[in-house]
Coordinates of C-alpha atoms in Angstrom, one line a residue:
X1 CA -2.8 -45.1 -6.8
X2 CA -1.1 -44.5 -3.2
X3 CA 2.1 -43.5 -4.9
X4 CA 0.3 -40.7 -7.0
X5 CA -1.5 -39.8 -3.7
X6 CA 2.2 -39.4 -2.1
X7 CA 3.3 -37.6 -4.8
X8 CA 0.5 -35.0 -5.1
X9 CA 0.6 -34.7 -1.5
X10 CA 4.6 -34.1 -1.9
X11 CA 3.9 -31.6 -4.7
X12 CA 1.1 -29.6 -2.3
X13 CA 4.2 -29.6 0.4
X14 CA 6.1 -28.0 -1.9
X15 CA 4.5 -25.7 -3.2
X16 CA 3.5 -24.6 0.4
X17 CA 6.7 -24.2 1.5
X18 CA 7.6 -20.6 2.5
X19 CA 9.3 -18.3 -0.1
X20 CA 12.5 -16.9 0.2
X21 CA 13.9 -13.4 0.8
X22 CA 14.9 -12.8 -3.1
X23 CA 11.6 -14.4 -4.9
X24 CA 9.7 -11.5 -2.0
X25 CA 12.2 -8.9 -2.8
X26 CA 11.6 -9.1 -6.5
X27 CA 8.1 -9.5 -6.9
X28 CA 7.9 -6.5 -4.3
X29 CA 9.9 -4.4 -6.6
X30 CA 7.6 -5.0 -9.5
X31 CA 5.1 -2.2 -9.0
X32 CA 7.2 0.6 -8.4
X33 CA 6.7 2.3 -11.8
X34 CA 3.3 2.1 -10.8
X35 CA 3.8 3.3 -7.3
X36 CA 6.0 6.2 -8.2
X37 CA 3.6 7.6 -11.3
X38 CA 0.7 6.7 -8.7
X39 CA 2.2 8.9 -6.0
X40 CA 2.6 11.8 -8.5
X41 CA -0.9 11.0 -9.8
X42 CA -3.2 11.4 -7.1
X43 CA -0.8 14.0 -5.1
X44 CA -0.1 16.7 -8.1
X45 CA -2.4 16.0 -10.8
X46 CA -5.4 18.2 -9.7
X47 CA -3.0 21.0 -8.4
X48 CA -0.8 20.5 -11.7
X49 CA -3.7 21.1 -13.7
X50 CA -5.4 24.1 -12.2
X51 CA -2.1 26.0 -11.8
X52 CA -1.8 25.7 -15.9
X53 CA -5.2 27.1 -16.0
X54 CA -7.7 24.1 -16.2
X55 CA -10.7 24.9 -14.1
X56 CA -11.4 22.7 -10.8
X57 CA -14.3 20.8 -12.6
X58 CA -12.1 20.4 -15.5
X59 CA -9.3 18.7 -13.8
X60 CA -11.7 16.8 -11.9
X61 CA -13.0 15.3 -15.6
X62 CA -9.4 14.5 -16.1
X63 CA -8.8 12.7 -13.3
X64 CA -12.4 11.0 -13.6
X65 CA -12.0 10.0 -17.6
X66 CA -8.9 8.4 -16.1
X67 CA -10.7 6.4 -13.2
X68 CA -13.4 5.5 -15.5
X69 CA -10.7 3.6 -17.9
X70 CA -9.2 1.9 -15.0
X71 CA -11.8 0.7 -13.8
X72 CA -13.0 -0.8 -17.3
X73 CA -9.5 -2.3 -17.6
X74 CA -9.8 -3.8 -14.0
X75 CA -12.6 -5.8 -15.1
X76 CA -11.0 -6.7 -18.7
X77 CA -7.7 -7.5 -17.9
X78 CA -8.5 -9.8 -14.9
X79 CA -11.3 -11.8 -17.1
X80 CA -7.9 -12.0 -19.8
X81 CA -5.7 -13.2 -16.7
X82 CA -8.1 -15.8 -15.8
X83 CA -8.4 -17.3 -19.5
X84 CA -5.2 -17.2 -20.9
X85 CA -2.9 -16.4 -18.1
X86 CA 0.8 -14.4 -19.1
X87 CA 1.2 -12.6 -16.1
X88 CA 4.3 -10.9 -16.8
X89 CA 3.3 -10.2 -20.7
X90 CA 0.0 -8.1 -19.5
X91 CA 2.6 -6.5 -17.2
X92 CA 5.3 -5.1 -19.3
X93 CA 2.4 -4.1 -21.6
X94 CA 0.7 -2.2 -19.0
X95 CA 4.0 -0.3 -18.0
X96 CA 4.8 0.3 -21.3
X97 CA 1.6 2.3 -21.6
X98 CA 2.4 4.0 -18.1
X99 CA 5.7 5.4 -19.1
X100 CA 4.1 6.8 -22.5
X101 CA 1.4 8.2 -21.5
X102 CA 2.6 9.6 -17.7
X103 CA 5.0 11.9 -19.7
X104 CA 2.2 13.0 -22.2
X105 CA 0.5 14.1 -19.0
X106 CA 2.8 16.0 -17.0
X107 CA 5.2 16.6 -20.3
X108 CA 2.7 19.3 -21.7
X109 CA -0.3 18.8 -23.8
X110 CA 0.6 16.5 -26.2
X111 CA -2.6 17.1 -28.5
X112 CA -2.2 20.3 -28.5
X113 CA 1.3 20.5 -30.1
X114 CA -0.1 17.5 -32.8
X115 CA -3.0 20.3 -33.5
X116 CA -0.8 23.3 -33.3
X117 CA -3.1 24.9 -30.9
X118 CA -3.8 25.4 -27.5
X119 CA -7.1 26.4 -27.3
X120 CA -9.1 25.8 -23.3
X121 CA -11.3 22.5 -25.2
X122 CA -8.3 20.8 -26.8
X123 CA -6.4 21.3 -23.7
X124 CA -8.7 19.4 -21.7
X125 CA -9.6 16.5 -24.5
X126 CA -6.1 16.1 -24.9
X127 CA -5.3 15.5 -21.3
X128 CA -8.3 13.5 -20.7
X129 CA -7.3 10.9 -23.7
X130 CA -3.8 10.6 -22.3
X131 CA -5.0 10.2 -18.6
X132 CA -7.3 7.2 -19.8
X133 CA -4.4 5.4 -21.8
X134 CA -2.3 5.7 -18.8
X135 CA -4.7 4.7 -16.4
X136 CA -5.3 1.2 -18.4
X137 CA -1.8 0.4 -18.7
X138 CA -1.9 1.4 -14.5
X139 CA -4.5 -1.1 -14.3
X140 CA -3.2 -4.0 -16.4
X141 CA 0.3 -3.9 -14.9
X142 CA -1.7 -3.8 -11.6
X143 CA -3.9 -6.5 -11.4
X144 CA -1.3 -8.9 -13.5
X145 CA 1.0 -8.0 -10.7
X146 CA -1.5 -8.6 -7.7
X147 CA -3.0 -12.0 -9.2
X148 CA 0.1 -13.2 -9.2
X149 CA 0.8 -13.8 -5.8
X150 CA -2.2 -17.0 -5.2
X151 CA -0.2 -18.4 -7.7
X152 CA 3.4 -18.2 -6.8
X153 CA 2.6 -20.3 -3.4
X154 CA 0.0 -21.5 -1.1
X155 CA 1.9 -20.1 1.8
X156 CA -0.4 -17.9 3.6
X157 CA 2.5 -16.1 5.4
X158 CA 4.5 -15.7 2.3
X159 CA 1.5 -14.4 0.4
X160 CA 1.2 -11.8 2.7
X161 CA 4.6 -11.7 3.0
X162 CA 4.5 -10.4 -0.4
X163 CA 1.3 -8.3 -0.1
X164 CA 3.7 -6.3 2.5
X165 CA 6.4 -6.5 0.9
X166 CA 4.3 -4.9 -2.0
X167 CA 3.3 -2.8 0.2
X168 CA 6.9 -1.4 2.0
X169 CA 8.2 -0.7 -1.7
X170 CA 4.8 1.7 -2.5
X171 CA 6.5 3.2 0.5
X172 CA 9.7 3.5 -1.1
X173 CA 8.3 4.7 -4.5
X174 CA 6.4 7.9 -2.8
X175 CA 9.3 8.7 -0.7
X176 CA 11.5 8.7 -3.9
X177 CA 8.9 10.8 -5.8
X178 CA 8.8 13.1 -3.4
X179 CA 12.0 13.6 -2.5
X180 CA 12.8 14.2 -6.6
X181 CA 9.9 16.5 -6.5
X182 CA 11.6 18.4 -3.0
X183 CA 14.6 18.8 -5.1
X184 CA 12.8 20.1 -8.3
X185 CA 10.7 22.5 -6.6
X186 CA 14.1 23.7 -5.1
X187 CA 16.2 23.9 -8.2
X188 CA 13.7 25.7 -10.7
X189 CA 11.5 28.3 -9.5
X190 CA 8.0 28.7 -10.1
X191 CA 7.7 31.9 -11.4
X192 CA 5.4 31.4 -14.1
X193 CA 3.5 28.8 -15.8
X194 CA 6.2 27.9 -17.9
X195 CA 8.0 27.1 -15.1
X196 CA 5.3 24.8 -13.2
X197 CA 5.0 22.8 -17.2
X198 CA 9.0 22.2 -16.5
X199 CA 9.1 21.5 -13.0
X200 CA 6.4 18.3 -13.5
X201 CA 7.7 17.4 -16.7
X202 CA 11.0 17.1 -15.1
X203 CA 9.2 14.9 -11.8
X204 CA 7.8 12.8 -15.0
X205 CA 11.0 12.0 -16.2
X206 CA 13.3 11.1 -13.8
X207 CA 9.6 8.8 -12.2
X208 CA 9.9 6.8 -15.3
X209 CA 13.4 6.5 -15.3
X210 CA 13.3 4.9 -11.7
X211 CA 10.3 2.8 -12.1
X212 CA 12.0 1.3 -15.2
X213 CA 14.9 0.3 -13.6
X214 CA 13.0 -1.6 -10.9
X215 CA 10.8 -3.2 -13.5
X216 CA 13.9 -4.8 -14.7
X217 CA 14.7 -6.4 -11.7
X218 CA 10.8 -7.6 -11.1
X219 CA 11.2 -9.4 -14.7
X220 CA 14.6 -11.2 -14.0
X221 CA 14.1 -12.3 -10.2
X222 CA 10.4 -13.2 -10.5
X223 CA 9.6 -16.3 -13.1
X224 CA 6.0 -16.4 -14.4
X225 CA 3.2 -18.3 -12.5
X226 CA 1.7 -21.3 -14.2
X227 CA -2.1 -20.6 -13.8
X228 CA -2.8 -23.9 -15.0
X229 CA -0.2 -25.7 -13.0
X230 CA -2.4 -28.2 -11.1
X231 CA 0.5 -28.0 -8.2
X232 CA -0.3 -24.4 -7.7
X233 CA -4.0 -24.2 -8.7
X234 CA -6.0 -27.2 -7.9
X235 CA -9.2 -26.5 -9.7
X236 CA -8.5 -26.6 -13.7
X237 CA -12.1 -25.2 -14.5
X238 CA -11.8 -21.4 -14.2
X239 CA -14.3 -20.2 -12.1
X240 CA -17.2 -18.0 -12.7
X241 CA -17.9 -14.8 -11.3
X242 CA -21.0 -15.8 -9.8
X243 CA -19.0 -18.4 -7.5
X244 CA -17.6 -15.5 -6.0
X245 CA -21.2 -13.2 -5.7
X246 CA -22.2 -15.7 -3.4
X247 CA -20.0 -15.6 -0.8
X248 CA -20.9 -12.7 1.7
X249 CA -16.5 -12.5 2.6
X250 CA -16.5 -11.5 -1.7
X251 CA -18.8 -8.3 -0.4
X252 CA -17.5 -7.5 3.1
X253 CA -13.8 -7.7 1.7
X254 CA -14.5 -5.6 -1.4
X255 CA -16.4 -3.1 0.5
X256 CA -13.3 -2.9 3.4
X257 CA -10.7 -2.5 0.1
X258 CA -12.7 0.5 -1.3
X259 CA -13.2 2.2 1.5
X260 CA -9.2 2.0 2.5
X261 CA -8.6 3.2 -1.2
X262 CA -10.7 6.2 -0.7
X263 CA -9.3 6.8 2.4
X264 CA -5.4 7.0 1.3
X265 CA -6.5 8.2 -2.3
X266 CA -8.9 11.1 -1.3
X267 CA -6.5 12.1 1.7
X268 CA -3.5 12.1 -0.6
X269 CA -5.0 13.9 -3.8
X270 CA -5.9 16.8 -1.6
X271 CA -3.0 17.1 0.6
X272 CA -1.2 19.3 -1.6
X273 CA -4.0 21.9 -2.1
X274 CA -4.4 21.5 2.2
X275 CA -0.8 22.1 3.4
X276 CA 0.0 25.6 0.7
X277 CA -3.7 26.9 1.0
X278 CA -5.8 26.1 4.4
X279 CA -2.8 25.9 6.3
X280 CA -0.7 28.3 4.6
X281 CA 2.9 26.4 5.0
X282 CA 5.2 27.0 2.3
X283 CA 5.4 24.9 -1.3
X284 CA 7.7 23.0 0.3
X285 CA 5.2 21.3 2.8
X286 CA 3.7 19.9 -0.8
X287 CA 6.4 17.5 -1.0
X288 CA 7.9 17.2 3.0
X289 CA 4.1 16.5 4.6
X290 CA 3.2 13.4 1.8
X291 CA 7.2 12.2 2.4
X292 CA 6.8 11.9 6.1
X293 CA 2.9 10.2 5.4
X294 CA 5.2 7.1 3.6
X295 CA 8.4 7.1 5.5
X296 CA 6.0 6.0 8.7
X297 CA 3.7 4.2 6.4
X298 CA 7.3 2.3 5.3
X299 CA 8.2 1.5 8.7
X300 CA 5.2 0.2 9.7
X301 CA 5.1 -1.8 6.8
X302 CA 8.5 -3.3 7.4
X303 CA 7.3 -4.0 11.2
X304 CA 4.3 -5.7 9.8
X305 CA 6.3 -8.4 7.6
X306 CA 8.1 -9.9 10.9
X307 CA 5.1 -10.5 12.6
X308 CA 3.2 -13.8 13.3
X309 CA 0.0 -13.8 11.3
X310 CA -3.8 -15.1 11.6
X311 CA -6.9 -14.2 11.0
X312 CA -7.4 -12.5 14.2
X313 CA -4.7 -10.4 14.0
X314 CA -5.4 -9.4 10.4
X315 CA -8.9 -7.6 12.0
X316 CA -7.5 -6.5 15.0
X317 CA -4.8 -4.4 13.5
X318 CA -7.1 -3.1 10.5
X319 CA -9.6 -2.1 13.3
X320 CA -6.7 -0.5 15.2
X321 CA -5.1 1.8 11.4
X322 CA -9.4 3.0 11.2
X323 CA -9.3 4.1 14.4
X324 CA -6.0 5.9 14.2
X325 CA -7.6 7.3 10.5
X326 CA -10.6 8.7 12.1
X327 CA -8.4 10.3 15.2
X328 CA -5.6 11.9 12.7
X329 CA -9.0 12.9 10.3
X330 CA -11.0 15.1 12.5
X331 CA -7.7 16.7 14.3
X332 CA -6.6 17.5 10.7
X333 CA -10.3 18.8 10.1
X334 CA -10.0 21.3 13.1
X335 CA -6.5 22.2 12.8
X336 CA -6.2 26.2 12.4
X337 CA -3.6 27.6 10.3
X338 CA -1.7 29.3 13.2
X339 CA -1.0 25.8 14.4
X340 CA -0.1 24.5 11.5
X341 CA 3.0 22.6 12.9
X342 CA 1.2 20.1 14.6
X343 CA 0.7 19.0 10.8
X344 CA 3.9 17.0 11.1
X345 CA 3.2 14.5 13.7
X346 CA -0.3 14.4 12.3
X347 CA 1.0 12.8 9.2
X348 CA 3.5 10.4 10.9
X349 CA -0.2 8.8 12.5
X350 CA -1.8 9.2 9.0
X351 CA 1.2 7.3 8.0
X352 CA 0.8 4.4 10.7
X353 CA -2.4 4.3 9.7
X354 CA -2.4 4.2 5.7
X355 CA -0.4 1.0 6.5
X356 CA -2.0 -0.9 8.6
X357 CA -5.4 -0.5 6.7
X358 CA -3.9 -1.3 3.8
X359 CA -1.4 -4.1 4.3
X360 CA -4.6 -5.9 5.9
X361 CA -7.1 -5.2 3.2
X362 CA -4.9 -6.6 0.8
X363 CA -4.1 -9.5 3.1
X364 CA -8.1 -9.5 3.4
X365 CA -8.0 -10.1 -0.7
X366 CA -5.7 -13.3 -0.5
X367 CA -7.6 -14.8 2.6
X368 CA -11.0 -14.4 0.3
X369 CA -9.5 -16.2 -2.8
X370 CA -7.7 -18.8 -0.4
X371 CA -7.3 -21.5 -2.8
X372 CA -9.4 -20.9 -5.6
X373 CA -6.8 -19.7 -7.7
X374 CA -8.4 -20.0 -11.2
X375 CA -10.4 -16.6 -10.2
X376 CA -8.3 -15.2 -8.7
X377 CA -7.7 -12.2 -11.2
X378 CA -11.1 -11.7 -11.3
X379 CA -11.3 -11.0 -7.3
X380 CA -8.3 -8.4 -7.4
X381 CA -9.7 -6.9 -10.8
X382 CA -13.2 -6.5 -9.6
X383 CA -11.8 -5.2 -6.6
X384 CA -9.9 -2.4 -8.2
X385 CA -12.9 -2.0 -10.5
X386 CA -14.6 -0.4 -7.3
X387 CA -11.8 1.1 -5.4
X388 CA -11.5 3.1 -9.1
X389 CA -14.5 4.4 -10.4
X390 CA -15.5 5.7 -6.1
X391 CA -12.1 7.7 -6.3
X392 CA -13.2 9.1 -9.2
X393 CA -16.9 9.8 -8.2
X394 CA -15.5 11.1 -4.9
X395 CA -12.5 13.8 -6.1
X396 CA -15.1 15.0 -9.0
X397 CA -17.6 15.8 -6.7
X398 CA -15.0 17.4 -4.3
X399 CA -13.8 19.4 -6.5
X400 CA -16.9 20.5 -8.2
X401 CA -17.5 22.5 -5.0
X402 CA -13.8 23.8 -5.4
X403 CA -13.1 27.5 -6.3
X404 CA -11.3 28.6 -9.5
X405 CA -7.3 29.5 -9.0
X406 CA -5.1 30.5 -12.0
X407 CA -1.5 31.1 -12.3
X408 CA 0.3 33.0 -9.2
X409 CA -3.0 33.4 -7.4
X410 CA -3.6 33.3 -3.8
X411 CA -6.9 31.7 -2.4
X412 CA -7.9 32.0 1.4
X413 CA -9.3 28.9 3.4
X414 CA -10.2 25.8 1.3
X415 CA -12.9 24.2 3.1
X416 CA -13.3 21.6 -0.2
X417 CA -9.1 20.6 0.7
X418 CA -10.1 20.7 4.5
X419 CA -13.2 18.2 4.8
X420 CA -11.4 15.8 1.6
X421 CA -8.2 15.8 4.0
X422 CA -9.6 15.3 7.4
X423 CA -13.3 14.6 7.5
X424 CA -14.3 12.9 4.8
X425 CA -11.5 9.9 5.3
X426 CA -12.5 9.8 8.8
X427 CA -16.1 8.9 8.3
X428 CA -14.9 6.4 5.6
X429 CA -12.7 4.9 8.3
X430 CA -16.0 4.6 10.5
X431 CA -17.8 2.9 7.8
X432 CA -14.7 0.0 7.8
X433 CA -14.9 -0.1 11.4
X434 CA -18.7 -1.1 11.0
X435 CA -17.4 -3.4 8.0
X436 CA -14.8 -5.3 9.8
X437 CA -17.0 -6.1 13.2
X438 CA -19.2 -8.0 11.1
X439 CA -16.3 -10.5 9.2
X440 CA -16.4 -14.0 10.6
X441 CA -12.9 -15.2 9.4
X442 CA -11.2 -18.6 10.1
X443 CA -7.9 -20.1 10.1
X444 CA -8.3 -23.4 8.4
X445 CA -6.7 -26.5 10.4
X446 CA -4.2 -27.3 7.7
X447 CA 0.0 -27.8 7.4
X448 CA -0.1 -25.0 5.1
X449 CA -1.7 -22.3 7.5
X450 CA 0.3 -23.8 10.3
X451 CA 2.6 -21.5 8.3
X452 CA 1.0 -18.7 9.9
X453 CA 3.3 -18.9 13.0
X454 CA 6.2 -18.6 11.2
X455 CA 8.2 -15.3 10.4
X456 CA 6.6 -13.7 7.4
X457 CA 9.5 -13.3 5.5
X458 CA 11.9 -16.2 5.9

C-alpha cells in the first residue's frame, strides 16, 4: 500500500511539474484561426454588412443569429467534452466549420448565388445561416481548446502560463488581420460595392490561409489530454453542473468573464463605425486604431507571462485594466472630432487594458475549476454561453438605435458608435470593479501552488 501511495504521490509530482516553452508555444498557437476570423468578426462584420446595403437592424440579426448558435454550442460541446473527451477531434471539427463558413460570409452571399437571386430577404437569411454555422464551429474549436488546459498540468503557473500565452497570440492574430486588411484597403479601392464584396472577401481568404497554417502546428506540438487519466484528473465521476451552481466563485467568475467580453467585444465591434464617422479620420484609421489596441494589448500580455503569480495579484491587476477601461471609456466618450488624434494614445491604454482584464479573467476560470477537472468543459462552455448570447443582446440593441447608411454615403455624428465605444464599456468596467471587491480567493498551501513563485513560462 505505501509503495502505491509513493507512486501516486510521484505521478501528482509529475504531472505538476511546470511545462515547457514548446508544449506553451503550441497550445498558444492553436486558436489563431479563431482569433484572426474573430478579429474580422466583431471589427467588420456590422460595417461589412451595412455598406452592401443590409439595414442596421438587419446586420444586427446577423450578428445575433450568430451569437445565439454559439452560445447553444458552448453549452453542447462542453457537456460532449466532459463525457467523451477528444479534445483535438472537436477542434479540427470546429475549424473546419470556421474556414467554410467565414468565406461564405465575407465571400458574398452564398444563398443567394445557389437561388440565383439577390433579393433584400434571401440576402439576409442567407447570411444569417452561414453566420450561425460559423459561429458553432467558433465555439467548438473554442471551448475544446480552453478545457484543455486543466488537463495538460496541474501547474497553476503553467496554466496561466498558457491562458497568456493564449492570450499574446489573440494579440498576434488581430495585428495580422489587420495589417492584411491595412494592405487590402490600400491596394483595391472602394469605389463601389463591388469593390467593398472584394476587398473582404480577399481579408477572408488570406485569414483562413494563416489560421490554417497555425492550426497545423497546434495539432503536431500539442498531444491530446487524457480526461480520464487519473494522474491528471483525480475525480473519475464527471461532475454535475449543479456542483458547480453552488459555489458563489462559479457566479462571481462568470459574471467578471462576461462583463470583460462585453467590454473588448462591444468596444471593438463599433470601433470601425467610431474612428471613419464620429471622428471623421480616414478609412485607414479602421484598420491602424484596432492594430495599435492589440500591439499594446500583445505587449502587455508578453509582460504578464514573466511575472510571479497569486491570487492577489490576479485581483489587483484585473482591478487595475477596469480602472484604466473606465478612464480610456469616458475620454473616448468626450472626445470631439477636431481632436481626434488623441485617439491614438487612447487606444494604446484601451490596449493595456483589454489585456490585463482579460488575461486575469481567464486566469479567474482555471483558479475556479482548480482541480476538478472532470467539469471542467462545462465551466469554460457555460462561461462562453454567457459572454455570447450578452454580446449579442448588447450590439442588437445598439444598433437598433443606429441610422440607415448605404453605399458611398456620408453620415454625421454617431452617437450609437460613440456611447458603444466609450461609455457603455466604461460602466461595464465599473460593474467588474464592484464584482471583483467582493471575491475572496486563496492560494492553497500545496507543492503544486508553491509553483506560483516561479517564472510563468519556464
Amino acid at each position: 500500500m505505501a509503495d502505491a501511495k509513493d507512486v501516486g504521490v510521484m505521478a501528482e509530482a509529475q504531472v505538476a511539474q511546470p511545462l515547457g516553452r514548446w508544449p506553451v508555444l503550441s497550445y498558444g498557437v492553436g486558436h489563431m484561426l479563431n482569433d484572426i476570423t474573430s478579429a474580422c468578426w466583431f471589427t467588420y462584420l456590422l460595417l461589412f454588412l451595412q455598406q452592401i446595403g443590409l439595414a442596421p437592424r438587419d446586420a444586427a440579426v446577423v450578428m445575433l443569429s450568430g451569437q445565439v448558435a454559439d452560445g447553444l454550442m458552448t453549452i453542447l460541446a462542453g457537456e460532449m467534452i466532459d463525457r467523451f473527451g477528444c479534445f483535438k477531434l472537436w477542434h479540427i471539427g470546429g475549424s473546419v466549420l470556421v474556414g467554410v463558413s467565414f468565406s461564405s460570409v465575407f465571400g458574398g452571399c452564398l444563398l443567394c448565388t445557389i437561388l440565383g437571386t439577390d433579393s433584400y430577404l434571401v440576402r439576409t437569411v442567407g447570411y444569417s445561416f452561414f453566420a450561425a454555422v460559423f459561429n458553432i464551429g467558433w465555439a467548438a474549436t473554442q471551448v475544446s481548446h480552453m478545457s484543455m488546459v486543466n488537463c495538460m498540468t496541474m501547474n497553476p503557473t503553467s496554466r496561466v502560463a498558457l491562458a497568456s500565452c493564449r492570450n499574446a497570440f489573440t494579440m498576434v492574430a488581430n495585428l495580422g488581420l489587420y495589417a492584411i486588411a491595412l494592405a487590402i484597403f490600400g491596394v483595391i479601392k472602394a469605389k463601389e460595392c463591388s469593390d467593398i464584396v472584394l476587398q473582404y472577401r480577399w481579408i477572408a481568404y488570406l485569414s483562413i490561409f494563416i489560421g490554417c497554417c497555425f492550426l497545423v502546428v497546434f495539432h503536431i506540438g500539442t498531444k491530446e489530454p487524457n480526461l480520464k487519466s487519473e494522474s491528471n484528473c483525480k475525480k473519475k465521476v464527471r461532475i454535475c453542473w449543479g456542483y458547480w451552481f453552488k459555489k458563489t466563485l462559479y457566479y462571481q467568475v462568470a459574471l467578471l468573464y462576461m462583463l470583460a467580453r462585453l467590454i473588448t467585444n462591444v468596444s471593438q465591434s463599433l470601433i470601425a463605425f467610431y474612428v471613419t464617422k464620429d471622428l471623421r479620420m480616414n478609412e485607414y484609421s479602421k484598420a491602424i486604431i484596432p492594430a495599435i489596441i492589440f500591439c499594446c494589448s500583445f505587449v502587455v500580455s508578453v509582460v504578464l507571462q514573466e511575472i510571479k503569480w497569486n491570487s492577489r495579484r490576479l485581483k489587483s491587476l484585473l482591478t487595475f485594466g477596469a480602472i484604466l477601461w473606465v478612464i480610456s471609456g469616458v475620454a473616448v466618450f468626450v472626445l470631439p472630432s477636431q481632436m481626434n488624434n488623441l485617439m491614438y494614445p487612447l487606444a494604446m491604454v484601451i490596449g493595456a487594458a483589454n489585456a490585463l482584464v482579460m488575461v486575469t479573467t481567464v486566469g479567474l476560470e482555471s483558479a475556479l475549476v482548480g482541480e476538478d477537472l472532470n467539469g471542467c468543459a462545462f465551466v469554460y462552455g457555460s462561461l462562453s454561453f454567457l459572454d455570447k448570447i450578452s454580446c449579442g443582446i448588447a450590439l442588437f440593441v445598439l444598433e437598433s438605435y443606429e441610422d440607415t447608411i448605404s453605399c458611398g454615403e456620408t453620415r454625421g455624428l454617431n452617437t450609437v458608435s460613440r456611447y458603444g465605444t466609450g461609455l457603455i464599456p466604461s460602466c461595464f468596467a465599473v460593474l467588474s470593479l464592484v464584482v471583483t471587491s467582493t471575491l475572496r480567493l486563496q492560494d492553497a498551501a500545496t507543492p503544486a501552488t508553491a509553483a506560483l513563485e516561479a517564472p510563468l513560462l519556464v
